[in-house]
Amino acid sequence: MDTPQPFRVLVLCAHNRTRSVMAGYLLQSLLADASVVLATAGFGEAGRTAMPQAVELLANAGIDAHAHRSTRVTAEMVREANLVLTAEKSQVMAVVADLGGNFDTTFTLPEYVQSLHSNAERPRGLAYMKASVPEVDDPTGHGDTMWRRVWGEIEGWCRVVARRLLTEPPVTGLER
């Protein structure tokens, strides 16, 4: 008998130093007892440390991310993921157009949360790029107020995602 494969979630942002780090590490913590494998990556240079503010916000939540080093996303990572969560809609399109990702399983983090509460049809292609798609703001270069706001939003969205994956865990694909 085949052992069910874990559900794989890939969390992406521009450089894998801020938003994907906060969301990925938080989701990993929230889903520690689930059959979910989490990875984070970005479109920038590999091997860079997480932004100190991201590490600090995670530490305040009891999550240690000080050893994090950025990873550059690959087509293989995208192919292996059952769900890809990005920070920006341009990253959704890059995953689909440049890395061979599946549009039906690739969302911005807030867009995915929104989709769990809506049966509205999602625009595709150019219509998607022109649509108002919720994104995760980048707090890099901003003050503490912005960092705390973005962290609070990420935390709320991640709790919804974790609850969804814990209560209705998909096995092989994204079933909504």
Short mmCIF file of N, CA and C in Angstrom, two decimals:
data_model
loop_
_atom_site.label_atom_id
_atom_site.label_comp_id
_atom_site.label_asym_id
_atom_site.label_seq_id
_atom_site.Cartn_x
_atom_site.Cartn_y
_atom_site.Cartn_z
N MET A 1 0.83 -1.18 0.00
CA MET A 1 0.00 0.00 0.00
C MET A 1 0.88 1.25 0.00
N ASP A 2 0.57 2.20 -0.87
CA ASP A 2 1.35 3.43 -0.96
C ASP A 2 1.09 4.33 0.22
N THR A 3 2.15 4.92 0.73
CA THR A 3 2.02 5.90 1.80
C THR A 3 1.63 7.22 1.17
N PRO A 4 0.59 7.88 1.71
CA PRO A 4 0.20 9.18 1.14
C PRO A 4 1.36 10.18 1.22
N GLN A 5 1.51 10.92 0.16
CA GLN A 5 2.55 11.94 0.12
C GLN A 5 2.10 13.15 0.93
N PRO A 6 3.03 13.81 1.60
CA PRO A 6 2.65 15.02 2.33
C PRO A 6 2.22 16.12 1.37
N PHE A 7 1.39 17.00 1.86
CA PHE A 7 0.97 18.16 1.09
C PHE A 7 2.11 19.17 1.16
N ARG A 8 2.53 19.69 0.02
CA ARG A 8 3.69 20.59 -0.05
C ARG A 8 3.25 22.02 -0.36
N VAL A 9 3.70 22.93 0.51
CA VAL A 9 3.39 24.35 0.36
C VAL A 9 4.70 25.10 0.15
N LEU A 10 4.74 25.91 -0.88
CA LEU A 10 5.89 26.76 -1.18
C LEU A 10 5.46 28.20 -1.00
N VAL A 11 6.20 28.94 -0.17
CA VAL A 11 5.88 30.35 0.10
C VAL A 11 6.99 31.21 -0.51
N LEU A 12 6.58 32.15 -1.36
CA LEU A 12 7.54 32.95 -2.12
C LEU A 12 7.36 34.45 -1.88
N CYS A 13 8.46 35.18 -1.96
CA CYS A 13 8.43 36.63 -2.07
C CYS A 13 9.61 37.04 -2.94
N ALA A 14 9.87 38.30 -3.04
CA ALA A 14 10.90 38.78 -3.96
C ALA A 14 12.28 38.19 -3.66
N HIS A 15 12.73 38.30 -2.42
CA HIS A 15 14.11 37.93 -2.09
C HIS A 15 14.22 36.84 -1.03
N ASN A 16 13.10 36.33 -0.51
CA ASN A 16 13.10 35.31 0.52
C ASN A 16 13.88 35.77 1.76
N ARG A 17 13.63 37.05 2.11
CA ARG A 17 14.28 37.62 3.29
C ARG A 17 13.28 38.26 4.25
N THR A 18 12.03 38.46 3.80
CA THR A 18 11.06 39.19 4.62
C THR A 18 9.73 38.46 4.67
N ARG A 19 8.88 38.71 3.67
CA ARG A 19 7.50 38.22 3.71
C ARG A 19 7.40 36.70 3.66
N SER A 20 8.14 36.06 2.78
CA SER A 20 8.07 34.59 2.72
C SER A 20 8.67 33.96 3.96
N VAL A 21 9.65 34.62 4.55
CA VAL A 21 10.25 34.11 5.79
C VAL A 21 9.22 34.17 6.91
N MET A 22 8.57 35.32 7.07
CA MET A 22 7.58 35.45 8.14
C MET A 22 6.43 34.47 7.94
N ALA A 23 5.88 34.40 6.73
CA ALA A 23 4.74 33.51 6.46
C ALA A 23 5.16 32.05 6.53
N GLY A 24 6.27 31.70 5.94
CA GLY A 24 6.71 30.31 5.92
C GLY A 24 7.03 29.76 7.28
N TYR A 25 7.80 30.51 8.07
CA TYR A 25 8.15 30.03 9.40
C TYR A 25 6.92 29.97 10.30
N LEU A 26 6.03 30.94 10.17
CA LEU A 26 4.80 30.92 10.97
C LEU A 26 3.93 29.73 10.57
N LEU A 27 3.73 29.50 9.28
CA LEU A 27 2.95 28.34 8.84
C LEU A 27 3.58 27.04 9.31
N GLN A 28 4.89 26.94 9.23
CA GLN A 28 5.59 25.73 9.71
C GLN A 28 5.29 25.50 11.18
N SER A 29 5.31 26.56 11.95
CA SER A 29 5.01 26.45 13.38
C SER A 29 3.55 26.03 13.61
N LEU A 30 2.63 26.64 12.88
CA LEU A 30 1.21 26.34 13.05
C LEU A 30 0.85 24.94 12.56
N LEU A 31 1.62 24.42 11.63
CA LEU A 31 1.32 23.12 11.02
C LEU A 31 2.31 22.04 11.45
N ALA A 32 2.99 22.25 12.56
CA ALA A 32 4.04 21.34 12.99
C ALA A 32 3.58 19.90 13.12
N ASP A 33 2.34 19.67 13.49
CA ASP A 33 1.83 18.31 13.68
C ASP A 33 1.10 17.76 12.46
N ALA A 34 1.06 18.51 11.39
CA ALA A 34 0.32 18.10 10.19
C ALA A 34 1.27 17.46 9.17
N SER A 35 0.68 16.75 8.23
CA SER A 35 1.46 16.14 7.15
C SER A 35 1.62 17.16 6.02
N VAL A 36 2.27 18.26 6.37
CA VAL A 36 2.50 19.36 5.42
C VAL A 36 3.99 19.67 5.43
N VAL A 37 4.55 19.77 4.24
CA VAL A 37 5.95 20.14 4.10
C VAL A 37 5.99 21.57 3.57
N LEU A 38 6.68 22.44 4.28
CA LEU A 38 6.77 23.84 3.88
C LEU A 38 8.17 24.19 3.41
N ALA A 39 8.23 25.02 2.39
CA ALA A 39 9.50 25.56 1.92
C ALA A 39 9.28 27.03 1.59
N THR A 40 10.34 27.81 1.69
CA THR A 40 10.28 29.21 1.31
C THR A 40 11.37 29.47 0.28
N ALA A 41 11.12 30.45 -0.57
CA ALA A 41 12.11 30.81 -1.58
C ALA A 41 11.77 32.20 -2.11
N GLY A 42 12.63 32.68 -2.99
CA GLY A 42 12.42 33.98 -3.59
C GLY A 42 13.02 34.02 -4.98
N PHE A 43 12.93 35.17 -5.60
CA PHE A 43 13.42 35.34 -6.97
C PHE A 43 14.80 35.98 -6.98
N GLY A 44 15.33 36.32 -5.81
CA GLY A 44 16.62 36.99 -5.71
C GLY A 44 17.75 36.03 -5.40
N GLU A 45 18.85 36.61 -5.01
CA GLU A 45 20.08 35.89 -4.72
C GLU A 45 19.91 34.94 -3.54
N ALA A 46 20.51 33.77 -3.64
CA ALA A 46 20.47 32.77 -2.56
C ALA A 46 21.56 33.07 -1.52
N GLY A 47 21.34 32.58 -0.31
CA GLY A 47 22.35 32.64 0.75
C GLY A 47 22.33 33.87 1.63
N ARG A 48 21.36 34.75 1.44
CA ARG A 48 21.30 35.99 2.23
C ARG A 48 20.49 35.75 3.50
N THR A 49 20.83 36.47 4.55
CA THR A 49 20.11 36.33 5.81
C THR A 49 18.74 37.00 5.73
N ALA A 50 17.86 36.58 6.61
CA ALA A 50 16.55 37.22 6.71
C ALA A 50 16.74 38.63 7.27
N MET A 51 15.80 39.50 6.95
CA MET A 51 15.84 40.86 7.49
C MET A 51 15.72 40.78 9.01
N PRO A 52 16.52 41.57 9.74
CA PRO A 52 16.50 41.51 11.21
C PRO A 52 15.09 41.73 11.80
N GLN A 53 14.31 42.61 11.19
CA GLN A 53 12.97 42.87 11.70
C GLN A 53 12.09 41.62 11.57
N ALA A 54 12.23 40.87 10.50
CA ALA A 54 11.47 39.63 10.31
C ALA A 54 11.86 38.61 11.36
N VAL A 55 13.16 38.47 11.59
CA VAL A 55 13.66 37.54 12.61
C VAL A 55 13.13 37.94 13.99
N GLU A 56 13.14 39.24 14.28
CA GLU A 56 12.67 39.73 15.57
C GLU A 56 11.17 39.48 15.77
N LEU A 57 10.38 39.76 14.74
CA LEU A 57 8.93 39.53 14.85
C LEU A 57 8.62 38.05 15.05
N LEU A 58 9.33 37.21 14.34
CA LEU A 58 9.15 35.77 14.53
C LEU A 58 9.59 35.35 15.92
N ALA A 59 10.71 35.88 16.40
CA ALA A 59 11.19 35.56 17.75
C ALA A 59 10.16 35.96 18.80
N ASN A 60 9.50 37.11 18.60
CA ASN A 60 8.46 37.54 19.53
C ASN A 60 7.30 36.56 19.58
N ALA A 61 7.14 35.77 18.49
CA ALA A 61 6.09 34.75 18.44
C ALA A 61 6.63 33.38 18.86
N GLY A 62 7.88 33.36 19.34
CA GLY A 62 8.47 32.10 19.79
C GLY A 62 9.03 31.24 18.67
N ILE A 63 9.34 31.86 17.53
CA ILE A 63 9.82 31.12 16.37
C ILE A 63 11.23 31.59 16.02
N ASP A 64 12.17 30.66 15.94
CA ASP A 64 13.57 31.00 15.69
C ASP A 64 13.88 30.93 14.20
N ALA A 65 14.19 32.05 13.60
CA ALA A 65 14.52 32.09 12.17
C ALA A 65 15.90 32.70 11.94
N HIS A 66 16.71 32.79 13.01
CA HIS A 66 18.00 33.48 12.86
C HIS A 66 18.95 32.76 11.89
N ALA A 67 18.79 31.47 11.68
CA ALA A 67 19.68 30.73 10.79
C ALA A 67 19.19 30.73 9.34
N HIS A 68 18.07 31.37 9.07
CA HIS A 68 17.51 31.37 7.71
C HIS A 68 18.48 31.98 6.71
N ARG A 69 18.58 31.32 5.57
CA ARG A 69 19.32 31.86 4.42
C ARG A 69 18.40 31.76 3.22
N SER A 70 18.39 32.78 2.40
CA SER A 70 17.50 32.82 1.25
C SER A 70 17.81 31.70 0.26
N THR A 71 16.74 31.28 -0.40
CA THR A 71 16.82 30.24 -1.42
C THR A 71 16.20 30.82 -2.69
N ARG A 72 16.82 30.57 -3.81
CA ARG A 72 16.26 31.03 -5.09
C ARG A 72 15.29 29.96 -5.59
N VAL A 73 14.09 30.37 -5.96
CA VAL A 73 13.06 29.45 -6.41
C VAL A 73 13.49 28.79 -7.73
N THR A 74 13.13 27.52 -7.86
CA THR A 74 13.42 26.77 -9.08
C THR A 74 12.12 26.17 -9.62
N ALA A 75 12.15 25.79 -10.88
CA ALA A 75 10.99 25.13 -11.49
C ALA A 75 10.68 23.82 -10.77
N GLU A 76 11.70 23.12 -10.32
CA GLU A 76 11.49 21.86 -9.59
C GLU A 76 10.72 22.10 -8.28
N MET A 77 11.08 23.15 -7.55
CA MET A 77 10.38 23.48 -6.31
C MET A 77 8.90 23.75 -6.60
N VAL A 78 8.65 24.49 -7.65
CA VAL A 78 7.28 24.83 -8.04
C VAL A 78 6.52 23.57 -8.44
N ARG A 79 7.16 22.72 -9.24
CA ARG A 79 6.55 21.48 -9.71
C ARG A 79 6.17 20.57 -8.55
N GLU A 80 6.99 20.52 -7.51
CA GLU A 80 6.74 19.64 -6.37
C GLU A 80 5.67 20.18 -5.42
N ALA A 81 5.37 21.46 -5.49
CA ALA A 81 4.43 22.08 -4.55
C ALA A 81 2.98 21.81 -4.96
N ASN A 82 2.15 21.52 -3.96
CA ASN A 82 0.71 21.40 -4.17
C ASN A 82 0.03 22.76 -4.10
N LEU A 83 0.65 23.69 -3.38
CA LEU A 83 0.13 25.03 -3.21
C LEU A 83 1.31 25.99 -3.16
N VAL A 84 1.25 27.04 -3.98
CA VAL A 84 2.29 28.07 -3.98
C VAL A 84 1.62 29.37 -3.54
N LEU A 85 2.15 29.96 -2.48
CA LEU A 85 1.64 31.23 -1.95
C LEU A 85 2.72 32.28 -2.15
N THR A 86 2.35 33.37 -2.80
CA THR A 86 3.31 34.44 -3.08
C THR A 86 2.90 35.70 -2.33
N ALA A 87 3.75 36.70 -2.41
CA ALA A 87 3.44 37.99 -1.81
C ALA A 87 2.73 38.90 -2.80
N GLU A 88 3.07 38.79 -4.09
CA GLU A 88 2.56 39.73 -5.09
C GLU A 88 2.00 38.99 -6.30
N LYS A 89 1.05 39.62 -6.98
CA LYS A 89 0.45 38.98 -8.16
C LYS A 89 1.47 38.83 -9.29
N SER A 90 2.44 39.72 -9.40
CA SER A 90 3.47 39.56 -10.43
C SER A 90 4.28 38.28 -10.18
N GLN A 91 4.39 37.88 -8.92
CA GLN A 91 5.09 36.65 -8.58
C GLN A 91 4.24 35.43 -8.96
N VAL A 92 2.92 35.55 -8.83
CA VAL A 92 2.03 34.48 -9.30
C VAL A 92 2.29 34.26 -10.78
N MET A 93 2.30 35.33 -11.55
CA MET A 93 2.50 35.23 -12.99
C MET A 93 3.90 34.71 -13.33
N ALA A 94 4.92 35.09 -12.57
CA ALA A 94 6.27 34.59 -12.81
C ALA A 94 6.33 33.08 -12.55
N VAL A 95 5.66 32.63 -11.51
CA VAL A 95 5.63 31.19 -11.21
C VAL A 95 5.00 30.44 -12.38
N VAL A 96 3.89 30.95 -12.87
CA VAL A 96 3.15 30.28 -13.94
C VAL A 96 3.88 30.41 -15.28
N ALA A 97 4.27 31.60 -15.65
CA ALA A 97 4.85 31.84 -16.97
C ALA A 97 6.31 31.39 -17.09
N ASP A 98 7.10 31.64 -16.05
CA ASP A 98 8.54 31.38 -16.14
C ASP A 98 8.97 30.05 -15.54
N LEU A 99 8.19 29.53 -14.58
CA LEU A 99 8.61 28.32 -13.87
C LEU A 99 7.68 27.14 -14.09
N GLY A 100 6.70 27.30 -14.97
CA GLY A 100 5.81 26.19 -15.29
C GLY A 100 4.82 25.83 -14.20
N GLY A 101 4.52 26.76 -13.32
CA GLY A 101 3.58 26.50 -12.23
C GLY A 101 2.14 26.44 -12.71
N ASN A 102 1.30 25.93 -11.87
CA ASN A 102 -0.13 25.78 -12.15
C ASN A 102 -0.87 26.99 -11.59
N PHE A 103 -1.53 27.75 -12.45
CA PHE A 103 -2.26 28.94 -12.01
C PHE A 103 -3.33 28.59 -10.97
N ASP A 104 -3.93 27.41 -11.11
CA ASP A 104 -5.01 27.02 -10.20
C ASP A 104 -4.53 26.70 -8.79
N THR A 105 -3.22 26.55 -8.60
CA THR A 105 -2.69 26.25 -7.27
C THR A 105 -1.65 27.29 -6.83
N THR A 106 -1.63 28.43 -7.52
CA THR A 106 -0.69 29.50 -7.19
C THR A 106 -1.48 30.78 -6.94
N PHE A 107 -1.30 31.36 -5.76
CA PHE A 107 -2.07 32.53 -5.31
C PHE A 107 -1.16 33.46 -4.52
N THR A 108 -1.55 34.73 -4.41
CA THR A 108 -0.95 35.54 -3.36
C THR A 108 -1.55 35.00 -2.05
N LEU A 109 -0.84 35.19 -0.95
CA LEU A 109 -1.33 34.70 0.34
C LEU A 109 -2.72 35.25 0.67
N PRO A 110 -2.92 36.58 0.59
CA PRO A 110 -4.26 37.08 0.92
C PRO A 110 -5.31 36.67 -0.12
N GLU A 111 -4.92 36.49 -1.36
CA GLU A 111 -5.85 36.04 -2.39
C GLU A 111 -6.34 34.63 -2.08
N TYR A 112 -5.43 33.75 -1.64
CA TYR A 112 -5.83 32.38 -1.30
C TYR A 112 -6.83 32.39 -0.14
N VAL A 113 -6.53 33.18 0.88
CA VAL A 113 -7.46 33.28 2.02
C VAL A 113 -8.82 33.78 1.54
N GLN A 114 -8.80 34.80 0.71
CA GLN A 114 -10.04 35.35 0.16
C GLN A 114 -10.80 34.28 -0.64
N SER A 115 -10.08 33.46 -1.39
CA SER A 115 -10.72 32.42 -2.22
C SER A 115 -11.41 31.35 -1.38
N LEU A 116 -10.97 31.17 -0.15
CA LEU A 116 -11.60 30.18 0.73
C LEU A 116 -12.99 30.61 1.16
N HIS A 117 -13.26 31.91 1.05
CA HIS A 117 -14.55 32.46 1.49
C HIS A 117 -15.40 32.94 0.32
N SER A 118 -14.98 32.61 -0.91
CA SER A 118 -15.69 33.13 -2.07
C SER A 118 -15.73 32.09 -3.17
N ASN A 119 -16.81 32.05 -3.89
CA ASN A 119 -16.92 31.17 -5.04
C ASN A 119 -16.74 31.94 -6.35
N ALA A 120 -16.31 33.18 -6.24
CA ALA A 120 -16.12 34.02 -7.43
C ALA A 120 -15.05 33.41 -8.33
N GLU A 121 -15.28 33.49 -9.63
CA GLU A 121 -14.30 32.97 -10.58
C GLU A 121 -13.10 33.91 -10.64
N ARG A 122 -11.94 33.35 -10.66
CA ARG A 122 -10.68 34.08 -10.68
C ARG A 122 -10.32 34.45 -12.12
N PRO A 123 -10.02 35.73 -12.38
CA PRO A 123 -9.61 36.10 -13.74
C PRO A 123 -8.29 35.42 -14.11
N ARG A 124 -8.08 35.22 -15.38
CA ARG A 124 -6.88 34.54 -15.85
C ARG A 124 -6.10 35.43 -16.82
N GLY A 125 -4.81 35.13 -16.98
CA GLY A 125 -3.97 35.81 -17.96
C GLY A 125 -3.87 37.31 -17.73
N LEU A 126 -4.01 38.06 -18.82
CA LEU A 126 -3.90 39.52 -18.75
C LEU A 126 -4.97 40.11 -17.83
N ALA A 127 -6.15 39.51 -17.84
CA ALA A 127 -7.23 39.99 -16.96
C ALA A 127 -6.80 39.88 -15.50
N TYR A 128 -6.02 38.84 -15.18
CA TYR A 128 -5.52 38.69 -13.81
C TYR A 128 -4.59 39.84 -13.45
N MET A 129 -3.68 40.17 -14.35
CA MET A 129 -2.73 41.25 -14.08
C MET A 129 -3.44 42.60 -13.93
N LYS A 130 -4.56 42.77 -14.62
CA LYS A 130 -5.31 44.02 -14.52
C LYS A 130 -6.27 44.03 -13.33
N ALA A 131 -6.53 42.87 -12.76
CA ALA A 131 -7.49 42.75 -11.65
C ALA A 131 -6.90 43.29 -10.36
N SER A 132 -7.76 43.65 -9.47
CA SER A 132 -7.36 44.07 -8.12
C SER A 132 -7.17 42.80 -7.29
N VAL A 133 -5.93 42.38 -7.16
CA VAL A 133 -5.58 41.16 -6.42
C VAL A 133 -4.91 41.59 -5.12
N PRO A 134 -5.39 41.11 -3.98
CA PRO A 134 -4.75 41.50 -2.72
C PRO A 134 -3.32 40.95 -2.63
N GLU A 135 -2.43 41.78 -2.13
CA GLU A 135 -1.02 41.42 -2.03
C GLU A 135 -0.52 41.66 -0.60
N VAL A 136 0.67 41.17 -0.33
CA VAL A 136 1.33 41.40 0.95
C VAL A 136 2.30 42.57 0.74
N ASP A 137 2.08 43.65 1.45
CA ASP A 137 2.98 44.81 1.35
C ASP A 137 4.39 44.43 1.80
N ASP A 138 5.38 45.05 1.19
CA ASP A 138 6.77 44.82 1.57
C ASP A 138 7.18 45.89 2.58
N PRO A 139 7.46 45.49 3.83
CA PRO A 139 7.83 46.48 4.84
C PRO A 139 9.29 46.90 4.80
N THR A 140 10.09 46.28 3.94
CA THR A 140 11.52 46.58 3.87
C THR A 140 11.72 48.07 3.60
N GLY A 141 12.55 48.68 4.40
CA GLY A 141 12.84 50.10 4.24
C GLY A 141 11.86 51.01 4.96
N HIS A 142 10.87 50.43 5.62
CA HIS A 142 9.88 51.22 6.36
C HIS A 142 10.11 51.07 7.86
N GLY A 143 9.36 51.83 8.62
CA GLY A 143 9.51 51.83 10.07
C GLY A 143 8.77 50.69 10.76
N ASP A 144 8.91 50.68 12.09
CA ASP A 144 8.33 49.62 12.91
C ASP A 144 6.82 49.49 12.75
N THR A 145 6.11 50.60 12.57
CA THR A 145 4.65 50.54 12.43
C THR A 145 4.27 49.70 11.23
N MET A 146 4.93 49.92 10.11
CA MET A 146 4.66 49.15 8.89
C MET A 146 4.99 47.68 9.10
N TRP A 147 6.13 47.40 9.71
CA TRP A 147 6.53 46.01 9.97
C TRP A 147 5.48 45.31 10.82
N ARG A 148 5.04 45.96 11.89
CA ARG A 148 4.02 45.34 12.77
C ARG A 148 2.70 45.13 12.04
N ARG A 149 2.32 46.09 11.20
CA ARG A 149 1.07 45.94 10.44
C ARG A 149 1.16 44.74 9.49
N VAL A 150 2.25 44.66 8.74
CA VAL A 150 2.42 43.56 7.79
C VAL A 150 2.49 42.22 8.54
N TRP A 151 3.21 42.19 9.65
CA TRP A 151 3.28 40.97 10.45
C TRP A 151 1.88 40.56 10.91
N GLY A 152 1.10 41.51 11.39
CA GLY A 152 -0.26 41.21 11.85
C GLY A 152 -1.13 40.64 10.73
N GLU A 153 -0.99 41.21 9.53
CA GLU A 153 -1.75 40.69 8.38
C GLU A 153 -1.29 39.28 8.02
N ILE A 154 0.02 39.08 7.94
CA ILE A 154 0.55 37.76 7.62
C ILE A 154 0.10 36.74 8.66
N GLU A 155 0.17 37.12 9.92
CA GLU A 155 -0.24 36.21 10.98
C GLU A 155 -1.71 35.82 10.83
N GLY A 156 -2.57 36.77 10.56
CA GLY A 156 -3.99 36.47 10.38
C GLY A 156 -4.23 35.56 9.20
N TRP A 157 -3.61 35.87 8.06
CA TRP A 157 -3.78 35.04 6.86
C TRP A 157 -3.24 33.63 7.09
N CYS A 158 -2.08 33.54 7.73
CA CYS A 158 -1.47 32.21 7.96
C CYS A 158 -2.33 31.36 8.90
N ARG A 159 -2.96 31.98 9.86
CA ARG A 159 -3.85 31.22 10.75
C ARG A 159 -5.03 30.64 9.98
N VAL A 160 -5.56 31.39 9.04
CA VAL A 160 -6.66 30.89 8.20
C VAL A 160 -6.16 29.72 7.33
N VAL A 161 -5.01 29.88 6.71
CA VAL A 161 -4.45 28.83 5.86
C VAL A 161 -4.19 27.58 6.69
N ALA A 162 -3.58 27.74 7.85
CA ALA A 162 -3.29 26.59 8.71
C ALA A 162 -4.57 25.89 9.14
N ARG A 163 -5.56 26.66 9.52
CA ARG A 163 -6.84 26.07 9.94
C ARG A 163 -7.44 25.26 8.79
N ARG A 164 -7.37 25.81 7.58
CA ARG A 164 -7.89 25.12 6.40
C ARG A 164 -7.15 23.81 6.17
N LEU A 165 -5.83 23.85 6.23
CA LEU A 165 -5.04 22.65 5.98
C LEU A 165 -5.16 21.62 7.09
N LEU A 166 -5.45 22.05 8.30
CA LEU A 166 -5.63 21.13 9.41
C LEU A 166 -7.02 20.50 9.45
N THR A 167 -8.03 21.25 9.02
CA THR A 167 -9.40 20.73 9.10
C THR A 167 -9.84 20.03 7.83
N GLU A 168 -9.29 20.41 6.70
CA GLU A 168 -9.64 19.78 5.42
C GLU A 168 -8.35 19.52 4.64
N PRO A 169 -7.48 18.67 5.18
CA PRO A 169 -6.19 18.50 4.52
C PRO A 169 -6.30 17.84 3.16
N PRO A 170 -5.90 18.53 2.11
CA PRO A 170 -5.86 17.91 0.79
C PRO A 170 -4.77 16.85 0.74
N VAL A 171 -4.94 15.84 -0.08
CA VAL A 171 -3.97 14.77 -0.14
C VAL A 171 -3.08 14.90 -1.38
N THR A 172 -3.67 15.06 -2.55
CA THR A 172 -2.87 15.07 -3.76
C THR A 172 -2.96 16.35 -4.55
N GLY A 173 -3.96 17.13 -4.37
CA GLY A 173 -4.10 18.35 -5.13
C GLY A 173 -4.87 19.36 -4.31
N LEU A 174 -5.07 20.50 -4.87
CA LEU A 174 -5.80 21.53 -4.16
C LEU A 174 -7.28 21.35 -4.42
N GLU A 175 -7.98 20.91 -3.41
CA GLU A 175 -9.42 20.69 -3.51
C GLU A 175 -10.11 21.69 -2.61
N ARG A 176 -10.95 22.52 -3.22
CA ARG A 176 -11.63 23.52 -2.42
C ARG A 176 -13.10 23.28 -2.48
#
